[in-house]
Coordinates of C-alpha atoms and ligand atoms in Angstrom, one line a residue:
M25 CA -115.7 239.6 172.5
K26 CA -112.1 238.7 173.2
A27 CA -109.4 240.9 171.6
V28 CA -105.7 241.6 171.7
V29 CA -105.4 245.1 173.2
Y30 CA -102.3 247.3 173.2
K31 CA -101.6 248.6 176.7
G32 CA -98.2 250.3 176.2
P33 CA -94.7 249.4 175.0
R34 CA -94.2 245.6 174.9
D35 CA -97.5 245.1 176.7
V36 CA -100.5 243.5 175.1
V37 CA -103.3 241.8 176.8
V38 CA -106.2 239.5 175.6
K39 CA -109.3 240.8 177.3
N40 CA -113.1 241.2 176.8
V41 CA -114.1 244.4 174.9
P42 CA -117.4 245.5 173.4
D43 CA -118.4 243.4 170.3
A44 CA -117.5 244.8 166.9
K45 CA -120.7 245.7 165.1
I46 CA -122.0 247.0 161.8
E47 CA -121.8 250.8 161.8
K48 CA -122.6 251.6 158.2
A49 CA -124.9 250.0 155.6
T50 CA -121.8 249.1 153.6
D51 CA -120.2 247.1 156.4
V52 CA -120.1 243.4 157.1
L53 CA -119.3 241.7 160.3
V54 CA -116.7 238.9 160.1
K55 CA -116.2 236.1 162.7
I56 CA -112.4 235.8 162.6
T57 CA -110.9 232.3 162.3
T58 CA -107.3 233.2 161.5
T59 CA -105.4 236.5 162.2
N60 CA -101.6 236.9 162.0
I61 CA -99.0 238.9 163.9
C62 CA -97.0 241.0 161.5
G63 CA -93.6 242.7 161.7
S64 CA -95.6 245.9 161.3
D65 CA -97.4 245.2 164.6
L66 CA -93.9 245.1 166.2
H67 CA -93.1 248.8 165.5
M68 CA -96.3 249.6 167.4
Y69 CA -95.8 246.9 170.1
E70 CA -92.3 248.3 170.8
G71 CA -93.8 251.8 171.4
R72 CA -92.1 253.2 168.3
T73 CA -95.3 254.7 166.9
N74 CA -98.1 256.9 168.2
M75 CA -100.4 253.9 168.6
E76 CA -103.0 254.7 171.3
P77 CA -103.2 252.4 174.3
G78 CA -106.6 250.6 174.4
R79 CA -106.7 249.9 170.6
I80 CA -107.0 246.4 169.1
F81 CA -104.2 245.1 166.9
G82 CA -104.5 242.9 163.8
H83 CA -104.5 243.7 160.1
E84 CA -104.0 240.2 158.6
N85 CA -107.5 238.8 158.9
L86 CA -109.6 235.9 157.5
G87 CA -113.0 234.6 158.7
T88 CA -116.7 234.0 158.0
V89 CA -119.2 236.7 157.2
I90 CA -121.9 236.5 160.0
E91 CA -123.8 239.8 159.4
I92 CA -124.4 242.0 156.4
G93 CA -125.1 245.8 156.2
S94 CA -128.3 246.8 154.2
A95 CA -126.3 248.2 151.3
V96 CA -124.0 245.2 150.7
E97 CA -124.8 243.4 147.5
R98 CA -121.9 241.1 146.6
V99 CA -120.8 239.5 149.8
K100 CA -123.1 236.9 151.3
L101 CA -123.7 235.5 154.8
G102 CA -121.4 232.5 155.3
D103 CA -118.8 233.6 152.8
R104 CA -115.3 232.8 153.7
V105 CA -113.4 236.1 153.2
C106 CA -109.8 237.4 153.5
M107 CA -109.4 241.2 153.9
P108 CA -106.5 243.3 152.6
F109 CA -104.8 245.1 155.5
N110 CA -105.7 248.3 153.6
I111 CA -109.2 249.6 154.1
A112 CA -110.2 251.3 150.8
C113 CA -113.4 252.9 149.6
G114 CA -113.1 251.7 146.0
F115 CA -114.3 255.0 144.4
C116 CA -111.7 257.7 145.2
E117 CA -109.1 258.9 142.7
N118 CA -106.4 256.6 144.1
C119 CA -108.7 253.5 144.5
E120 CA -109.9 253.9 140.9
R121 CA -106.2 253.5 139.8
G122 CA -105.7 250.4 141.9
L123 CA -103.7 252.3 144.6
T124 CA -105.8 251.1 147.4
G125 CA -103.0 251.5 149.9
F126 CA -103.5 255.3 149.5
C127 CA -107.3 255.6 149.7
L128 CA -108.3 259.2 150.1
I129 CA -111.7 258.5 151.7
A130 CA -111.2 255.8 154.4
N131 CA -108.9 258.0 156.6
P132 CA -109.9 261.6 155.8
G133 CA -106.9 264.0 155.6
N134 CA -104.5 261.1 155.0
A135 CA -103.8 258.7 152.1
G136 CA -104.3 255.1 153.3
A137 CA -106.2 253.3 156.1
A138 CA -105.8 250.0 157.8
Y139 CA -107.2 247.8 160.6
G140 CA -105.5 248.2 164.0
F141 CA -102.7 250.5 162.8
A142 CA -101.0 253.6 164.1
G143 CA -101.9 256.7 162.0
M144 CA -104.1 254.8 159.6
G145 CA -107.6 255.7 160.9
P146 CA -109.7 254.7 163.8
Y147 CA -110.4 251.1 162.7
S148 CA -110.1 248.3 165.2
G149 CA -107.9 245.3 164.3
G150 CA -108.9 241.7 163.8
Q151 CA -106.9 240.0 166.5
A152 CA -110.3 239.5 168.0
E153 CA -113.3 237.3 167.7
L154 CA -115.1 239.8 165.5
L155 CA -114.1 242.4 162.9
R156 CA -116.1 245.2 161.3
V157 CA -115.2 245.4 157.6
P158 CA -116.0 248.8 156.0
Y159 CA -116.8 249.1 152.2
A160 CA -117.2 245.3 152.4
D161 CA -118.2 244.7 148.8
F162 CA -114.9 246.3 147.8
N163 CA -112.6 245.0 150.6
C164 CA -113.6 241.3 151.0
L165 CA -111.9 238.8 148.9
V166 CA -114.4 235.9 148.8
L167 CA -112.4 232.7 148.9
P168 CA -112.8 229.6 146.8
P169 CA -114.5 226.4 148.0
D170 CA -111.2 225.0 149.5
A171 CA -111.0 228.0 151.8
E172 CA -111.1 226.0 155.0
E173 CA -108.6 223.4 153.9
K174 CA -106.1 226.1 152.7
E175 CA -106.9 228.7 155.3
N176 CA -103.3 229.1 156.5
D177 CA -102.3 229.8 152.9
Y178 CA -105.2 232.2 152.0
V179 CA -104.7 234.2 155.2
M180 CA -101.3 235.3 153.8
L181 CA -103.3 237.2 151.1
S182 CA -104.2 239.8 153.7
D183 CA -100.7 241.3 153.6
I184 CA -97.4 239.6 153.4
F185 CA -97.8 237.6 150.1
P186 CA -99.1 240.7 148.2
T187 CA -96.6 242.9 150.0
G188 CA -93.7 240.7 149.0
Y189 CA -95.0 240.6 145.5
H190 CA -95.4 244.4 145.6
A191 CA -91.7 244.7 146.5
T192 CA -90.8 242.8 143.3
E193 CA -93.2 245.0 141.3
L194 CA -91.7 248.2 142.6
A195 CA -88.2 246.8 141.9
G196 CA -89.3 245.7 138.4
V197 CA -88.4 242.0 138.8
Q198 CA -88.9 240.0 135.6
A199 CA -88.1 236.5 134.4
G200 CA -84.3 236.0 134.3
D201 CA -83.4 238.8 136.7
S202 CA -81.1 238.4 139.7
V203 CA -82.7 239.8 142.9
V204 CA -81.2 240.7 146.3
I205 CA -83.6 240.9 149.2
Y206 CA -82.7 242.5 152.6
G207 CA -84.7 240.8 155.4
A208 CA -85.7 237.2 155.7
G209 CA -88.7 237.9 157.9
P210 CA -92.1 237.0 156.6
V211 CA -92.1 239.9 154.1
G212 CA -88.6 239.2 152.8
L213 CA -89.4 235.5 152.4
M214 CA -92.6 236.4 150.4
A215 CA -90.6 238.8 148.2
A216 CA -88.2 235.9 147.5
Y217 CA -91.1 233.5 146.9
S218 CA -92.7 236.0 144.5
S219 CA -89.4 236.5 142.6
I220 CA -89.1 232.8 142.2
I221 CA -92.7 232.5 141.0
K222 CA -91.9 235.3 138.5
G223 CA -88.9 233.3 137.2
A224 CA -86.0 235.2 138.6
S225 CA -82.7 233.5 137.8
K226 CA -81.0 234.1 141.1
V227 CA -82.6 235.2 144.4
M228 CA -80.3 236.2 147.3
V229 CA -81.8 236.8 150.8
V230 CA -79.7 238.7 153.4
D231 CA -80.4 238.3 157.1
M232 CA -78.6 237.3 160.3
H233 CA -81.1 234.7 161.5
K234 CA -80.2 231.2 160.5
D235 CA -83.7 229.8 161.0
R236 CA -85.2 232.4 158.6
L237 CA -82.3 232.0 156.1
A238 CA -83.0 228.2 156.1
L239 CA -86.5 228.9 155.0
A240 CA -85.2 231.1 152.1
E241 CA -83.0 228.1 151.0
K242 CA -85.9 225.8 151.3
I243 CA -87.8 227.7 148.5
G244 CA -84.7 227.8 146.3
A245 CA -83.1 231.2 147.2
I246 CA -79.5 231.7 148.2
A247 CA -79.1 232.5 151.9
V248 CA -76.6 235.3 152.6
D249 CA -75.7 235.2 156.2
D250 CA -74.8 238.7 157.4
S251 CA -74.0 237.7 160.9
D252 CA -70.3 238.7 160.4
G253 CA -71.2 241.9 158.4
S254 CA -70.0 240.5 155.1
G255 CA -73.4 240.4 153.4
V256 CA -72.6 243.1 150.8
E257 CA -69.4 241.5 149.8
Q258 CA -71.1 238.1 149.5
V259 CA -73.8 239.6 147.2
M260 CA -71.2 241.3 145.0
A261 CA -69.3 238.0 144.7
L262 CA -72.5 236.2 143.8
T263 CA -73.1 238.7 141.0
A264 CA -69.6 238.8 139.5
G265 CA -69.0 242.2 141.1
Q266 CA -71.9 243.8 139.2
G267 CA -74.7 243.8 141.7
A268 CA -78.1 242.3 141.3
D269 CA -80.6 243.5 138.6
R270 CA -83.2 244.2 141.3
G271 CA -83.3 244.8 145.1
C272 CA -86.0 244.7 147.7
E273 CA -86.0 246.3 151.1
C274 CA -88.0 244.2 153.5
V275 CA -86.7 245.4 156.9
G276 CA -87.6 249.0 157.4
Y277 CA -86.5 251.8 159.7
Q278 CA -85.5 249.6 162.6
C279 CA -82.8 247.7 160.6
C280 CA -79.7 246.7 162.5
D281 CA -76.1 246.0 161.8
H282 CA -74.7 242.6 162.5
K283 CA -74.0 243.5 166.1
G284 CA -77.7 244.3 166.6
H285 CA -77.4 248.1 166.8
E286 CA -80.1 250.0 164.9
V287 CA -78.6 251.8 161.9
P288 CA -81.6 253.3 160.0
N289 CA -79.8 253.9 156.7
L290 CA -78.0 250.5 156.5
T291 CA -80.3 248.5 154.2
M292 CA -81.0 251.4 151.9
N293 CA -77.3 252.1 151.3
N294 CA -76.6 248.4 151.0
L295 CA -79.2 248.3 148.3
V296 CA -77.5 251.2 146.4
K297 CA -74.2 249.2 146.7
T298 CA -75.5 245.8 145.7
V299 CA -78.0 246.7 142.9
R300 CA -76.3 247.1 139.5
P301 CA -76.3 250.4 137.6
T302 CA -79.8 251.2 136.2
G303 CA -81.3 248.5 138.4
G304 CA -84.5 248.9 140.4
I305 CA -85.1 249.0 144.1
G306 CA -88.5 248.3 145.8
V307 CA -88.9 249.4 149.4
V308 CA -91.7 247.9 151.4
G309 CA -90.0 247.8 154.8
V310 CA -91.7 250.6 156.8
F311 CA -90.0 254.0 157.2
V312 CA -91.8 256.6 159.3
P313 CA -92.0 260.4 159.2
E314 CA -91.3 260.8 162.9
D315 CA -89.5 258.4 165.3
P316 CA -89.1 260.3 168.5
H317 CA -87.6 257.3 170.3
A318 CA -84.8 256.8 167.7
K319 CA -81.2 257.1 169.0
D320 CA -80.1 258.5 165.7
K321 CA -80.6 262.3 165.4
L322 CA -81.8 262.3 161.8
A323 CA -84.1 259.3 162.3
K324 CA -86.0 261.2 165.0
H325 CA -87.4 263.1 162.1
G326 CA -87.8 260.3 159.7
Q327 CA -84.5 261.2 157.8
I328 CA -81.6 258.9 156.8
A329 CA -78.2 259.7 155.4
F330 CA -78.9 258.2 152.0
D331 CA -76.0 257.6 149.5
F332 CA -77.9 259.7 146.9
G333 CA -74.7 260.5 144.9
Q334 CA -74.0 256.8 144.3
F335 CA -77.7 256.1 143.6
W336 CA -77.8 258.9 141.0
I337 CA -74.5 258.0 139.3
K338 CA -75.7 254.4 139.1
G339 CA -79.0 255.6 137.5
Q340 CA -81.0 253.4 139.8
H341 CA -84.7 253.9 140.4
I342 CA -86.7 253.3 143.5
G343 CA -90.3 252.6 144.5
T344 CA -91.7 252.8 148.0
G345 CA -94.8 252.5 150.2
Q346 CA -97.6 250.4 151.6
A347 CA -98.6 247.6 149.3
N348 CA -101.9 248.0 147.4
V349 CA -103.0 244.5 148.4
K350 CA -106.1 244.5 146.2
A351 CA -104.0 245.0 143.1
Y352 CA -102.6 241.4 143.6
N353 CA -104.7 239.4 146.0
R354 CA -107.1 237.9 143.5
K355 CA -104.3 236.6 141.2
L356 CA -102.2 235.3 144.1
C357 CA -105.3 233.6 145.4
K358 CA -105.6 231.7 142.1
L359 CA -102.0 230.5 142.5
I360 CA -102.9 229.1 145.9
A361 CA -106.1 227.5 144.6
E362 CA -104.3 225.9 141.7
G363 CA -101.6 224.5 144.0
K364 CA -98.9 226.8 142.4
A365 CA -98.1 228.7 145.6
K366 CA -98.2 227.6 149.3
P367 CA -97.2 230.7 151.4
S368 CA -98.1 228.9 154.7
F369 CA -94.5 227.4 154.5
I370 CA -93.4 230.4 156.7
I371 CA -95.7 229.6 159.6
S372 CA -93.9 228.6 162.7
H373 CA -96.6 228.9 165.3
E374 CA -100.4 228.4 165.3
L375 CA -101.8 229.5 168.6
P376 CA -105.2 230.3 170.2
L377 CA -105.9 234.0 170.6
D378 CA -105.4 233.7 174.4
R379 CA -101.7 233.1 173.8
A380 CA -101.1 236.4 171.9
A381 CA -99.0 238.0 174.6
E382 CA -96.5 235.2 174.6
A383 CA -96.5 235.2 170.8
Y384 CA -95.8 238.9 170.7
K385 CA -92.9 238.6 173.1
N386 CA -91.2 235.8 171.3
F387 CA -91.8 237.1 167.7
D388 CA -90.6 240.5 168.9
A389 CA -87.4 239.0 170.2
R390 CA -86.9 237.3 166.8
K391 CA -86.5 234.2 169.0
Q392 CA -85.0 231.2 167.1
G393 CA -87.9 229.4 165.3
W394 CA -90.5 232.2 165.7
T395 CA -90.9 233.1 162.0
K396 CA -94.6 233.8 161.7
V397 CA -97.4 233.4 164.2
I398 CA -101.0 232.9 163.3
L399 CA -103.7 233.2 165.9
K400 CA -107.0 231.2 165.9
P401 CA -109.7 233.1 167.9
G402 CA -112.1 230.2 167.7
Q403 CA -109.8 227.7 169.5
Ligands
NAD524 N1 -95.2 248.1 152.8 C1 -96.1 247.3 153.3 O1 -97.3 247.3 152.8 C2 -95.8 246.4 154.4 C3 -96.6 245.3 154.8 C4 -96.2 244.5 155.8 C5 -95.0 244.7 156.4 N2 -94.3 245.7 156.1 C6 -93.0 246.0 156.8 O2 -92.0 245.1 156.2 C7 -91.0 245.0 157.2 C8 -90.7 243.5 157.4 O3 -91.8 242.9 158.0 P1 -91.6 241.4 158.6 O4 -93.0 240.9 159.1 O5 -90.9 240.5 157.7 O6 -90.8 241.8 159.9 P2 -89.6 241.1 160.8 O7 -89.2 242.2 161.7 O8 -90.1 239.8 161.3 O9 -88.4 240.8 159.8 C9 -87.4 241.7 159.5 C10 -86.1 240.9 159.3 O10 -85.1 241.8 158.9 C11 -83.9 241.4 159.4 N3 -82.9 242.5 159.4 C12 -82.7 243.5 160.3 N4 -81.7 244.3 160.0 C13 -81.2 243.8 158.8 C14 -80.2 244.2 157.9 N5 -79.4 245.2 158.1 N6 -80.0 243.4 156.8 C15 -80.8 242.4 156.5 N7 -81.8 241.9 157.3 C16 -82.0 242.6 158.4 C17 -84.3 240.9 160.8 O11 -83.3 240.0 161.3 C18 -85.6 240.2 160.5 O12 -85.4 238.8 160.3 C19 -91.4 245.7 158.4 O13 -90.9 247.0 158.4 C20 -92.9 245.8 158.3 O14 -93.5 246.9 159.0 C21 -94.6 246.6 155.1
ZN525 ZN1 -98.9 242.9 158.2
ZN526 ZN1 -110.5 255.1 148.1

C-alpha cells in the first residue's frame, strides 16, 4: 500500500510499504478514503519529538471497513467509519470513565495511545491506503447513511471538532459566556465553533494569520489580530477591562510572539491575563515533557515560567490534555447529520495522497490560505 512515511525533520515521502493487516481478533481493516494533516503532525514533522523515522503519519482517519477480525461483533463489512485519533481499549479504569485519551491498556506503561504518533504506542497512521483499527467495536464510530455526501464534515470527528469542543469543556464554557481563544488554526477555529454552538455571547480568536482570522469572523467570532503584539490589550478592551469568562489554549509549546520567535510561556500567561478572576482555562494545545531542540532553557525540560501568582490570586482553574474524542464524537456527529454543524468550512485543500509532501511543506509554513489539508488516498 501507499503511505506517508516520516524520514526525518521536514522530510516525508509517499511510498509503498507492506499492507496494514488484521493482527488481533478484535481488529478491523479500513480502506482509508479521507485522512487529514493536523497541527500535531507538524511537531513531529519538524523533528520536535522522538518520532522514529520510517513510521507512517496520520491520526485523523475515515474510511470503509473491508475486513473484520473474528471477535468483532458490532462493526460490519462495508460500514463507513470514522476513528477517534485516540486508540482505546474500552475496558480499563480510564476508558470506563470516558477518559479514552488516557487508556491504560493500548500503550502499556503510558496513559494514552494514538495512530502514527510520537510516544503514543507502535500504531501506524492512516495517511495510507489501509489502516488497522484495534479494539474496533469500541473505536469505530459507524457513520449515518449520508456518510459519503458529508465525508469532509464527518472526518473532522476524528480529532479537531471533538478537540475544540473538549477545550470548551475544560474551560467550562456555558451559554452566555465570553470566550477568548488563542490560535486560529484548525483546533482554535473548532473551539470557537463549539463555543458558538454552546451559545457563548462573545467569542474572540487571537492569531496573526489574516486568512485564519477571516474564517473565525465567518462563523461569527471576533478576530483579534495580534500581528502588532496588541492582542492582550484588544481582548481586555473587548471585555470592559475584566477579561473573558473562559479561555482556550489552541497553540501549544511552539507558540510564537508577533515577530515569529518561539516563546513557550506566551499563550499560557496571556490566558492568565485575559481570563477574568475565577474564570476557567482549557489547554488542548500540546505541551511536551521534553523538547531537546528548544532554544529556551526551561522548555528543553518541558517547563515554562508560568505566572502562577497571578493565576492563584485570580482564582482561575485550568484543565489540560489530549481530548477524549469518544466522549463527544457521537453527539457532534448528530449535529452534522442534522445540518446543525458543518466543520468542513475550515478545509482549504483537498489533495490526493501522492501530494502529501507538498501539503506538509505548505501547511508547516502556515502559508497564506493553507488552513487545513485533507488527503484522499483513493484518488
Ligand atoms: N489536545 C488534543 O487532543 C489535541 C488534538 C489536536 C491538536 N492538538 C494541538 O493543538 C494545537 C493546535 O493545532 P492546529 O492543528 O490548530 O495547529 P496549527 O499549528 O495549524 O495552528 C496553531 C495556530 O496558532 C497560532 N499562534 C502561534 N502563536 C500564537 C500566539 N502567541 N497567540 C495566538 N496564536 C498563536 C499560529 O499562527 C497558528 O495559526 C497543536 O499544538 C496541536 O498539536 C491537540
Ligand atoms: Zn490531529
Ligand atoms: Zn482503556
